[in-house]
PDB file of C-alpha atoms in Angstrom:
ATOM      1  CA  MET A  28      -0.014   0.063   0.004  1.00 51.00           C
ATOM      2  CA  GLU A  29       1.693   3.214  -1.135  1.00 56.00           C
ATOM      3  CA  SER A  30       2.076   5.705   1.764  1.00 56.00           C
ATOM      4  CA  SER A  31      -0.429   8.345   0.844  1.00 60.00           C
ATOM      5  CA  GLU A  32      -3.333   5.447   0.798  1.00 70.00           C
ATOM      6  CA  PHE A  33      -1.965   4.077   4.138  1.00 65.00           C
ATOM      7  CA  HIS A  34      -2.390   7.536   5.706  1.00 62.00           C
ATOM      8  CA  ASN A  35      -6.211   7.930   4.144  1.00 67.00           C
ATOM      9  CA  ALA A  36      -7.296   4.862   5.427  1.00 68.00           C
ATOM     10  CA  LEU A  37      -5.977   5.621   9.020  1.00 65.00           C
ATOM     11  CA  ALA A  38      -7.357   9.076   8.991  1.00 65.00           C
ATOM     12  CA  LEU A  39     -10.923   7.335   7.972  1.00 67.00           C
ATOM     13  CA  LEU A  40     -10.409   5.031  10.897  1.00 64.00           C
ATOM     14  CA  ASP A  41      -9.620   7.718  13.361  1.00 66.00           C
ATOM     15  CA  TRP A  42     -12.573   9.595  12.332  1.00 60.00           C
ATOM     16  CA  GLN A  43     -14.910   6.316  12.460  1.00 63.00           C
ATOM     17  CA  ILE A  44     -13.798   5.795  15.865  1.00 62.00           C
ATOM     18  CA  GLU A  45     -14.250   9.577  16.995  1.00 59.00           C
ATOM     19  CA  LEU A  46     -17.862   8.831  15.818  1.00 57.00           C
ATOM     20  CA  GLY A  47     -18.366   5.856  18.155  1.00 57.00           C
ATOM     21  CA  ALA A  48     -18.002   2.905  15.681  1.00 58.00           C
ATOM     22  CA  THR A  49     -15.303   0.600  17.644  1.00 55.00           C
ATOM     23  CA  GLU A  50     -16.359  -2.692  16.718  1.00 56.00           C
ATOM     24  CA  ALA A  51     -15.936  -4.528  13.421  1.00 57.00           C
ATOM     25  CA  ILE A  52     -18.043  -6.412  11.723  1.00 58.00           C
ATOM     26  CA  CYS A  53     -17.673 -10.442  11.063  1.00 56.00           C
ATOM     27  CA  ASP A  54     -17.257 -11.974   7.978  1.00 58.00           C
ATOM     28  CA  ALA A  55     -20.705 -14.061   8.677  1.00 58.00           C
ATOM     29  CA  PRO A  56     -23.591 -12.824  10.353  1.00 60.00           C
ATOM     30  CA  VAL A  57     -24.109 -13.440  14.415  1.00 58.00           C
ATOM     31  CA  ASP A  58     -27.436 -15.151  15.464  1.00 62.00           C
ATOM     32  CA  ARG A  59     -27.094 -13.338  19.011  1.00 56.00           C
ATOM     33  CA  TYR A  60     -30.579 -15.056  19.926  1.00 58.00           C
ATOM     34  CA  ALA A  61     -28.749 -18.274  19.719  1.00 61.00           C
ATOM     35  CA  LEU A  62     -25.754 -17.153  21.937  1.00 55.00           C
ATOM     36  CA  PRO A  63     -25.651 -18.997  25.890  1.00 56.00           C
ATOM     37  CA  GLY A  64     -27.561 -17.268  28.369  1.00 53.00           C
ATOM     38  CA  THR A  65     -29.783 -15.575  25.795  1.00 49.00           C
ATOM     39  CA  LEU A  66     -33.475 -16.009  25.225  1.00 49.00           C
ATOM     40  CA  LYS A  67     -35.484 -15.865  22.352  1.00 51.00           C
ATOM     41  CA  PRO A  68     -38.672 -13.023  22.565  1.00 47.00           C
ATOM     42  CA  SER A  69     -41.834 -14.869  22.493  1.00 50.00           C
ATOM     43  CA  LYS A  70     -44.729 -13.517  19.866  1.00 47.00           C
ATOM     44  CA  SER A  71     -46.672 -12.167  22.901  1.00 47.00           C
ATOM     45  CA  ALA A  72     -43.658 -10.027  24.121  1.00 47.00           C
ATOM     46  CA  ALA A  73     -42.495  -8.665  20.926  1.00 47.00           C
ATOM     47  CA  ALA A  74     -46.318  -7.424  20.250  1.00 48.00           C
ATOM     48  CA  PRO A  75     -46.854  -4.107  22.079  1.00 49.00           C
ATOM     49  CA  ALA A  76     -49.262  -4.424  25.066  1.00 49.00           C
ATOM     50  CA  THR A  77     -52.831  -2.677  24.178  1.00 50.00           C
ATOM     51  CA  ALA A  78     -55.393  -1.975  26.666  1.00 46.00           C
ATOM     52  CA  THR A  79     -58.591  -4.228  26.592  1.00 44.00           C
ATOM     53  CA  PRO A  80     -62.092  -2.944  27.524  1.00 47.00           C
ATOM     54  CA  ALA A  81     -61.871  -4.594  30.691  1.00 39.00           C
ATOM     55  CA  THR A  82     -58.654  -3.064  31.753  1.00 39.00           C
ATOM     56  CA  MET A  83     -59.336   0.468  30.745  1.00 56.00           C
ATOM     57  CA  ALA A  84     -60.176   3.159  33.203  1.00 76.00           C
ATOM     58  CA  ASP A  85     -64.342   3.590  33.762  1.00 93.00           C
ATOM     59  CA  PRO A  86     -64.824   7.207  33.741  1.00 95.00           C
ATOM     60  CA  VAL A  87     -68.036   7.360  36.075  1.00 96.00           C
ATOM     61  CA  ALA A  88     -66.659   4.722  38.326  1.00 96.00           C
ATOM     62  CA  GLN A  89     -63.481   6.869  38.828  1.00 96.00           C
ATOM     63  CA  ALA A  90     -65.843  10.157  39.079  1.00 97.00           C
ATOM     64  CA  ARG A  91     -67.647   8.165  41.927  1.00 97.00           C
ATOM     65  CA  GLN A  92     -64.692   7.128  43.621  1.00 97.00           C
ATOM     66  CA  MET A  93     -63.131  10.979  42.977  1.00 97.00           C
ATOM     67  CA  ALA A  94     -66.524  12.632  44.194  1.00 98.00           C
ATOM     68  CA  GLU A  95     -67.231  10.210  47.642  1.00 97.00           C
ATOM     69  CA  ALA A  96     -63.655  10.726  48.698  1.00 98.00           C
ATOM     70  CA  ALA A  97     -63.922  14.539  48.997  1.00 98.00           C
ATOM     71  CA  PRO A  98     -64.718  15.505  52.793  1.00 98.00           C
ATOM     72  CA  ASP A  99     -65.875  19.192  51.829  1.00 98.00           C
ATOM     73  CA  LEU A 100     -66.480  21.494  48.981  1.00 98.00           C
ATOM     74  CA  ALA A 101     -63.219  22.679  48.287  1.00 98.00           C
ATOM     75  CA  ALA A 102     -61.976  19.233  48.166  1.00 98.00           C
ATOM     76  CA  LEU A 103     -64.945  18.518  45.702  1.00 98.00           C
ATOM     77  CA  GLN A 104     -63.840  21.458  43.531  1.00 98.00           C
ATOM     78  CA  GLY A 105     -60.006  20.218  43.597  1.00 98.00           C
ATOM     79  CA  ALA A 106     -61.099  16.565  42.630  1.00 98.00           C
ATOM     80  CA  LEU A 107     -63.410  18.075  39.795  1.00 97.00           C
ATOM     81  CA  ALA A 108     -60.312  20.108  38.274  1.00 97.00           C
ATOM     82  CA  GLY A 109     -58.317  16.935  38.466  1.00 97.00           C
ATOM     83  CA  PHE A 110     -60.715  14.831  36.754  1.00 97.00           C
ATOM     84  CA  GLU A 111     -59.186  14.112  33.208  1.00 95.00           C
ATOM     85  CA  HIS A 112     -61.803  12.017  31.287  1.00 95.00           C
ATOM     86  CA  CYS A 113     -64.347  14.783  30.473  1.00 95.00           C
ATOM     87  CA  ASP A 114     -63.368  16.172  26.925  1.00 94.00           C
ATOM     88  CA  LEU A 115     -65.161  19.531  27.876  1.00 96.00           C
ATOM     89  CA  LYS A 116     -62.471  20.586  30.191  1.00 95.00           C
ATOM     90  CA  ARG A 117     -60.027  20.931  27.395  1.00 94.00           C
ATOM     91  CA  GLY A 118     -61.861  23.341  25.698  1.00 93.00           C
ATOM     92  CA  ALA A 119     -63.139  25.425  28.489  1.00 95.00           C
ATOM     93  CA  ARG A 120     -61.506  28.399  30.148  1.00 96.00           C
ATOM     94  CA  ASN A 121     -62.738  27.715  33.488  1.00 97.00           C
ATOM     95  CA  LEU A 122     -64.161  25.487  35.865  1.00 98.00           C
ATOM     96  CA  VAL A 123     -67.551  26.716  36.871  1.00 98.00           C
ATOM     97  CA  PHE A 124     -68.031  25.032  40.280  1.00 98.00           C
ATOM     98  CA  SER A 125     -70.755  27.391  42.208  1.00 98.00           C
ATOM     99  CA  ASP A 126     -72.058  30.583  43.436  1.00 98.00           C
ATOM    100  CA  GLY A 127     -73.725  31.795  46.095  1.00 97.00           C
ATOM    101  CA  ILE A 128     -73.637  30.619  49.833  1.00 97.00           C
ATOM    102  CA  ALA A 129     -73.080  27.407  50.692  1.00 95.00           C
ATOM    103  CA  GLY A 130     -75.001  25.867  53.475  1.00 95.00           C
ATOM    104  CA  ALA A 131     -78.218  27.999  51.963  1.00 97.00           C
ATOM    105  CA  ARG A 132     -81.842  26.149  52.149  1.00 97.00           C
ATOM    106  CA  VAL A 133     -82.332  26.443  48.672  1.00 98.00           C
ATOM    107  CA  MET A 134     -79.998  24.874  45.868  1.00 98.00           C
ATOM    108  CA  ILE A 135     -80.513  25.626  42.353  1.00 98.00           C
ATOM    109  CA  VAL A 136     -78.980  23.177  39.722  1.00 98.00           C
ATOM    110  CA  GLY A 137     -78.832  24.636  35.886  1.00 98.00           C
ATOM    111  CA  GLU A 138     -77.463  22.628  33.196  1.00 97.00           C
ATOM    112  CA  ALA A 139     -74.253  24.211  31.918  1.00 97.00           C
ATOM    113  CA  PRO A 140     -72.394  27.340  31.223  1.00 96.00           C
ATOM    114  CA  GLY A 141     -72.537  29.348  28.848  1.00 95.00           C
ATOM    115  CA  ARG A 142     -69.876  31.938  27.359  1.00 95.00           C
ATOM    116  CA  ASP A 143     -70.053  34.699  30.279  1.00 96.00           C
ATOM    117  CA  GLU A 144     -70.058  31.534  32.726  1.00 97.00           C
ATOM    118  CA  ASP A 145     -66.813  30.098  31.263  1.00 97.00           C
ATOM    119  CA  ARG A 146     -64.793  33.635  31.245  1.00 96.00           C
ATOM    120  CA  GLU A 147     -65.731  34.624  34.508  1.00 96.00           C
ATOM    121  CA  GLY A 148     -65.638  31.292  36.189  1.00 97.00           C
ATOM    122  CA  ARG A 149     -69.237  31.373  37.872  1.00 97.00           C
ATOM    123  CA  PRO A 150     -72.746  30.217  37.142  1.00 97.00           C
ATOM    124  CA  PHE A 151     -75.694  32.313  35.690  1.00 97.00           C
ATOM    125  CA  VAL A 152     -73.876  35.430  35.073  1.00 95.00           C
ATOM    126  CA  GLY A 153     -75.207  36.381  31.511  1.00 93.00           C
ATOM    127  CA  ARG A 154     -78.257  37.293  30.346  1.00 96.00           C
ATOM    128  CA  ALA A 155     -80.186  34.043  32.093  1.00 96.00           C
ATOM    129  CA  GLY A 156     -77.820  34.676  35.181  1.00 97.00           C
ATOM    130  CA  GLN A 157     -78.838  38.241  35.444  1.00 97.00           C
ATOM    131  CA  LEU A 158     -83.090  37.449  34.721  1.00 98.00           C
ATOM    132  CA  LEU A 159     -82.443  34.558  37.428  1.00 98.00           C
ATOM    133  CA  ASP A 160     -81.516  37.148  40.360  1.00 98.00           C
ATOM    134  CA  ARG A 161     -84.554  39.545  39.366  1.00 97.00           C
ATOM    135  CA  MET A 162     -86.960  36.760  39.429  1.00 97.00           C
ATOM    136  CA  LEU A 163     -85.002  35.484  42.983  1.00 97.00           C
ATOM    137  CA  ALA A 164     -85.185  39.397  44.287  1.00 97.00           C
ATOM    138  CA  ALA A 165     -89.061  38.918  43.513  1.00 97.00           C
ATOM    139  CA  ILE A 166     -89.569  36.460  46.192  1.00 97.00           C
ATOM    140  CA  ASP A 167     -86.867  38.355  48.414  1.00 96.00           C
ATOM    141  CA  MET A 168     -84.126  35.855  47.946  1.00 97.00           C
ATOM    142  CA  GLY A 169     -80.677  36.435  46.176  1.00 97.00           C
ATOM    143  CA  ARG A 170     -77.162  34.960  46.234  1.00 95.00           C
ATOM    144  CA  THR A 171     -75.640  36.639  49.035  1.00 91.00           C
ATOM    145  CA  ASP A 172     -78.988  37.547  50.889  1.00 92.00           C
ATOM    146  CA  GLU A 173     -77.812  36.857  54.485  1.00 90.00           C
ATOM    147  CA  ALA A 174     -81.420  36.712  55.435  1.00 91.00           C
ATOM    148  CA  ALA A 175     -82.565  34.177  52.289  1.00 94.00           C
ATOM    149  CA  PRO A 176     -79.751  33.392  50.408  1.00 96.00           C
ATOM    150  CA  VAL A 177     -79.551  30.784  47.865  1.00 98.00           C
ATOM    151  CA  TYR A 178     -76.651  28.267  46.204  1.00 98.00           C
ATOM    152  CA  ILE A 179     -76.378  27.546  42.636  1.00 98.00           C
ATOM    153  CA  THR A 180     -74.444  25.073  40.410  1.00 98.00           C
ATOM    154  CA  ASN A 181     -75.055  23.409  37.031  1.00 98.00           C
ATOM    155  CA  VAL A 182     -74.957  19.467  35.901  1.00 98.00           C
ATOM    156  CA  LEU A 183     -71.910  20.171  34.047  1.00 97.00           C
ATOM    157  CA  PRO A 184     -68.687  22.192  35.438  1.00 98.00           C
ATOM    158  CA  TRP A 185     -67.318  23.164  31.738  1.00 98.00           C
ATOM    159  CA  ARG A 186     -68.879  24.620  28.947  1.00 97.00           C
ATOM    160  CA  PRO A 187     -69.818  22.234  25.883  1.00 96.00           C
ATOM    161  CA  PRO A 188     -68.607  23.763  22.504  1.00 94.00           C
ATOM    162  CA  GLN A 189     -71.428  26.295  20.922  1.00 91.00           C
ATOM    163  CA  ASN A 190     -73.193  25.984  23.744  1.00 90.00           C
ATOM    164  CA  ARG A 191     -74.744  22.399  22.427  1.00 93.00           C
ATOM    165  CA  ASP A 192     -76.376  20.234  24.702  1.00 92.00           C
ATOM    166  CA  PRO A 193     -74.596  17.875  27.073  1.00 94.00           C
ATOM    167  CA  LYS A 194     -74.160  13.892  25.710  1.00 95.00           C
ATOM    168  CA  PRO A 195     -75.459  11.490  27.694  1.00 95.00           C
ATOM    169  CA  GLU A 196     -71.999  10.604  28.789  1.00 96.00           C
ATOM    170  CA  GLU A 197     -70.971  13.638  29.655  1.00 96.00           C
ATOM    171  CA  ILE A 198     -73.924  13.993  32.161  1.00 97.00           C
ATOM    172  CA  ALA A 199     -73.140  10.466  33.520  1.00 96.00           C
ATOM    173  CA  MET A 200     -69.269  10.831  34.233  1.00 96.00           C
ATOM    174  CA  MET A 201     -70.885  14.427  35.900  1.00 97.00           C
ATOM    175  CA  ARG A 202     -73.198  13.349  38.169  1.00 98.00           C
ATOM    176  CA  PRO A 203     -71.309  11.414  41.024  1.00 98.00           C
ATOM    177  CA  PHE A 204     -69.701  15.139  41.386  1.00 98.00           C
ATOM    178  CA  LEU A 205     -73.353  16.617  41.395  1.00 98.00           C
ATOM    179  CA  GLU A 206     -74.667  14.460  43.814  1.00 98.00           C
ATOM    180  CA  ARG A 207     -71.774  14.631  46.098  1.00 98.00           C
ATOM    181  CA  HIS A 208     -72.415  18.609  45.481  1.00 98.00           C
ATOM    182  CA  ILE A 209     -75.495  18.457  46.940  1.00 98.00           C
ATOM    183  CA  THR A 210     -74.733  16.446  49.898  1.00 98.00           C
ATOM    184  CA  LEU A 211     -72.105  18.339  51.129  1.00 98.00           C
ATOM    185  CA  ALA A 212     -74.205  21.784  50.239  1.00 98.00           C
ATOM    186  CA  ASN A 213     -77.235  20.183  52.215  1.00 97.00           C
ATOM    187  CA  PRO A 214     -79.968  22.240  51.525  1.00 98.00           C
ATOM    188  CA  ASP A 215     -83.468  21.930  52.512  1.00 98.00           C
ATOM    189  CA  VAL A 216     -85.013  21.899  48.887  1.00 98.00           C
ATOM    190  CA  LEU A 217     -83.794  21.721  45.122  1.00 98.00           C
ATOM    191  CA  VAL A 218     -84.652  23.549  42.073  1.00 98.00           C
ATOM    192  CA  ILE A 219     -84.129  21.852  39.020  1.00 98.00           C
ATOM    193  CA  MET A 220     -83.901  24.304  36.395  1.00 98.00           C
ATOM    194  CA  GLY A 221     -84.089  23.101  32.554  1.00 96.00           C
ATOM    195  CA  ASN A 222     -84.408  19.870  30.621  1.00 96.00           C
ATOM    196  CA  ILE A 223     -80.625  18.744  31.016  1.00 96.00           C
ATOM    197  CA  SER A 224     -80.868  19.334  35.023  1.00 97.00           C
ATOM    198  CA  ALA A 225     -84.272  17.177  34.867  1.00 97.00           C
ATOM    199  CA  GLN A 226     -82.677  14.456  33.052  1.00 96.00           C
ATOM    200  CA  ALA A 227     -79.678  14.423  35.212  1.00 96.00           C
ATOM    201  CA  LEU A 228     -81.083  14.179  38.451  1.00 97.00           C
ATOM    202  CA  LEU A 229     -84.712  12.953  38.002  1.00 97.00           C
ATOM    203  CA  GLY A 230     -83.947  10.937  34.744  1.00 95.00           C
ATOM    204  CA  LYS A 231     -87.033  12.632  32.854  1.00 93.00           C
ATOM    205  CA  ARG A 232     -87.236  15.145  30.064  1.00 91.00           C
ATOM    206  CA  GLY A 233     -89.845  17.433  29.195  1.00 95.00           C
ATOM    207  CA  ILE A 234     -89.499  20.587  31.561  1.00 96.00           C
ATOM    208  CA  THR A 235     -93.054  21.834  30.215  1.00 95.00           C
ATOM    209  CA  ARG A 236     -94.896  18.831  31.747  1.00 96.00           C
ATOM    210  CA  LEU A 237     -92.542  18.494  34.733  1.00 97.00           C
ATOM    211  CA  ARG A 238     -92.499  22.208  36.030  1.00 97.00           C
ATOM    212  CA  GLY A 239     -94.404  23.436  38.915  1.00 97.00           C
ATOM    213  CA  THR A 240     -95.060  19.513  40.312  1.00 97.00           C
ATOM    214  CA  TRP A 241     -93.019  18.953  43.511  1.00 98.00           C
ATOM    215  CA  THR A 242     -91.124  15.543  43.416  1.00 98.00           C
ATOM    216  CA  GLU A 243     -88.318  13.927  45.478  1.00 97.00           C
ATOM    217  CA  CYS A 244     -84.501  14.186  44.253  1.00 97.00           C
ATOM    218  CA  LEU A 245     -81.719  12.650  46.479  1.00 97.00           C
ATOM    219  CA  GLY A 246     -84.079  12.526  49.523  1.00 97.00           C
ATOM    220  CA  LEU A 247     -85.047  16.186  49.214  1.00 98.00           C
ATOM    221  CA  PRO A 248     -87.563  18.076  47.994  1.00 98.00           C
ATOM    222  CA  ALA A 249     -87.209  19.186  44.733  1.00 98.00           C
ATOM    223  CA  LEU A 250     -89.200  21.564  42.294  1.00 98.00           C
ATOM    224  CA  PRO A 251     -88.363  21.480  38.481  1.00 98.00           C
ATOM    225  CA  MET A 252     -88.561  25.016  36.752  1.00 98.00           C
ATOM    226  CA  PHE A 253     -88.041  26.417  33.426  1.00 98.00           C
ATOM    227  CA  HIS A 254     -84.368  27.659  32.961  1.00 97.00           C
ATOM    228  CA  PRO A 255     -84.099  31.516  32.545  1.00 97.00           C
ATOM    229  CA  ALA A 256     -82.598  30.994  28.817  1.00 96.00           C
ATOM    230  CA  TYR A 257     -85.647  29.521  27.959  1.00 97.00           C
ATOM    231  CA  LEU A 258     -87.688  32.208  29.490  1.00 98.00           C
ATOM    232  CA  LEU A 259     -85.835  34.744  27.518  1.00 97.00           C
ATOM    233  CA  ARG A 260     -86.906  33.013  24.087  1.00 96.00           C
ATOM    234  CA  GLN A 261     -90.419  32.655  25.311  1.00 97.00           C
ATOM    235  CA  PRO A 262     -91.519  35.349  27.605  1.00 97.00           C
ATOM    236  CA  ALA A 263     -94.785  34.379  27.632  1.00 97.00           C
ATOM    237  CA  ALA A 264     -93.809  31.434  30.224  1.00 97.00           C
ATOM    238  CA  LYS A 265     -92.634  33.778  32.662  1.00 97.00           C
ATOM    239  CA  ARG A 266     -96.515  33.210  33.797  1.00 97.00           C
ATOM    240  CA  GLU A 267     -95.568  29.690  34.982  1.00 97.00           C
ATOM    241  CA  ALA A 268     -92.414  30.613  36.066  1.00 98.00           C
ATOM    242  CA  TRP A 269     -94.020  33.487  38.651  1.00 97.00           C
ATOM    243  CA  ALA A 270     -96.311  30.706  40.069  1.00 98.00           C
ATOM    244  CA  ASP A 271     -93.259  28.240  40.634  1.00 98.00           C
ATOM    245  CA  LEU A 272     -91.287  30.983  42.205  1.00 98.00           C
ATOM    246  CA  LEU A 273     -94.281  31.650  44.496  1.00 98.00           C
ATOM    247  CA  SER A 274     -94.699  27.762  45.293  1.00 98.00           C
ATOM    248  CA  LEU A 275     -91.283  27.779  46.187  1.00 98.00           C
ATOM    249  CA  LYS A 276     -91.833  30.701  48.563  1.00 97.00           C
ATOM    250  CA  ALA A 277     -94.617  29.136  50.504  1.00 97.00           C
ATOM    251  CA  TRP A 278     -92.670  25.938  50.917  1.00 97.00           C
ATOM    252  CA  LEU A 279     -90.166  27.757  52.304  1.00 96.00           C
ATOM    253  CA  ASN A 280     -92.490  29.970  54.825  1.00 94.00           C
ATOM    254  CA  ASP A 281     -94.098  26.516  55.765  1.00 90.00           C
ATOM    255  CA  GLY A 282     -91.268  24.491  56.234  1.00 70.00           C
TER     256      GLY A 282
END
């Protein structure tokens, strides 16, 4: 070999060593699985593990476990914030938990946050919320009224895209949190506002048929009513809503 070729070959070898190529290739291939002490991977080991339906997390069961473990409302709000199975959370700005005074005799359960509620992180703050405040004031009640307060929440804590109706699986996931919320708030009476709330808590839809008729929910007296958003679209229904408010006031006075 000429001197120049030798030095070129040596330079290439040094360059390969710097790159980490420090092992030579044998003349014949080596079956490393056949070497002593080496186990051949089985077909089951080589295939990537996939979750079966039996091993996948049950969102409703996990929601129930997390909700029941919450000793108070603050812990329940934290549990909701940590629940990762509801896709609504990923598209919402804020968790909408509650408003008003916890421990109030009346607990109002609405449907789901809208744009204004999502932005502020409180239920019933848009036009429907303003109407609700006027409705409550008409019977001498209010969110922060120390003499006759109310406590307010929704079936869903996150806003559905484009204010669409919640899906059945979304309601099912949130129901354990809602039930625990009602237990911890410990009201004397529930006001169930709107079809979605009636579906979640009573298992029924058709608020025009259900409204105004006292029923029982989770061991509490419950009064289904029109949602204020419905009253904004159907002002003629305010007559029935006023009758329901008077029925609520009479129940509280008698209780």
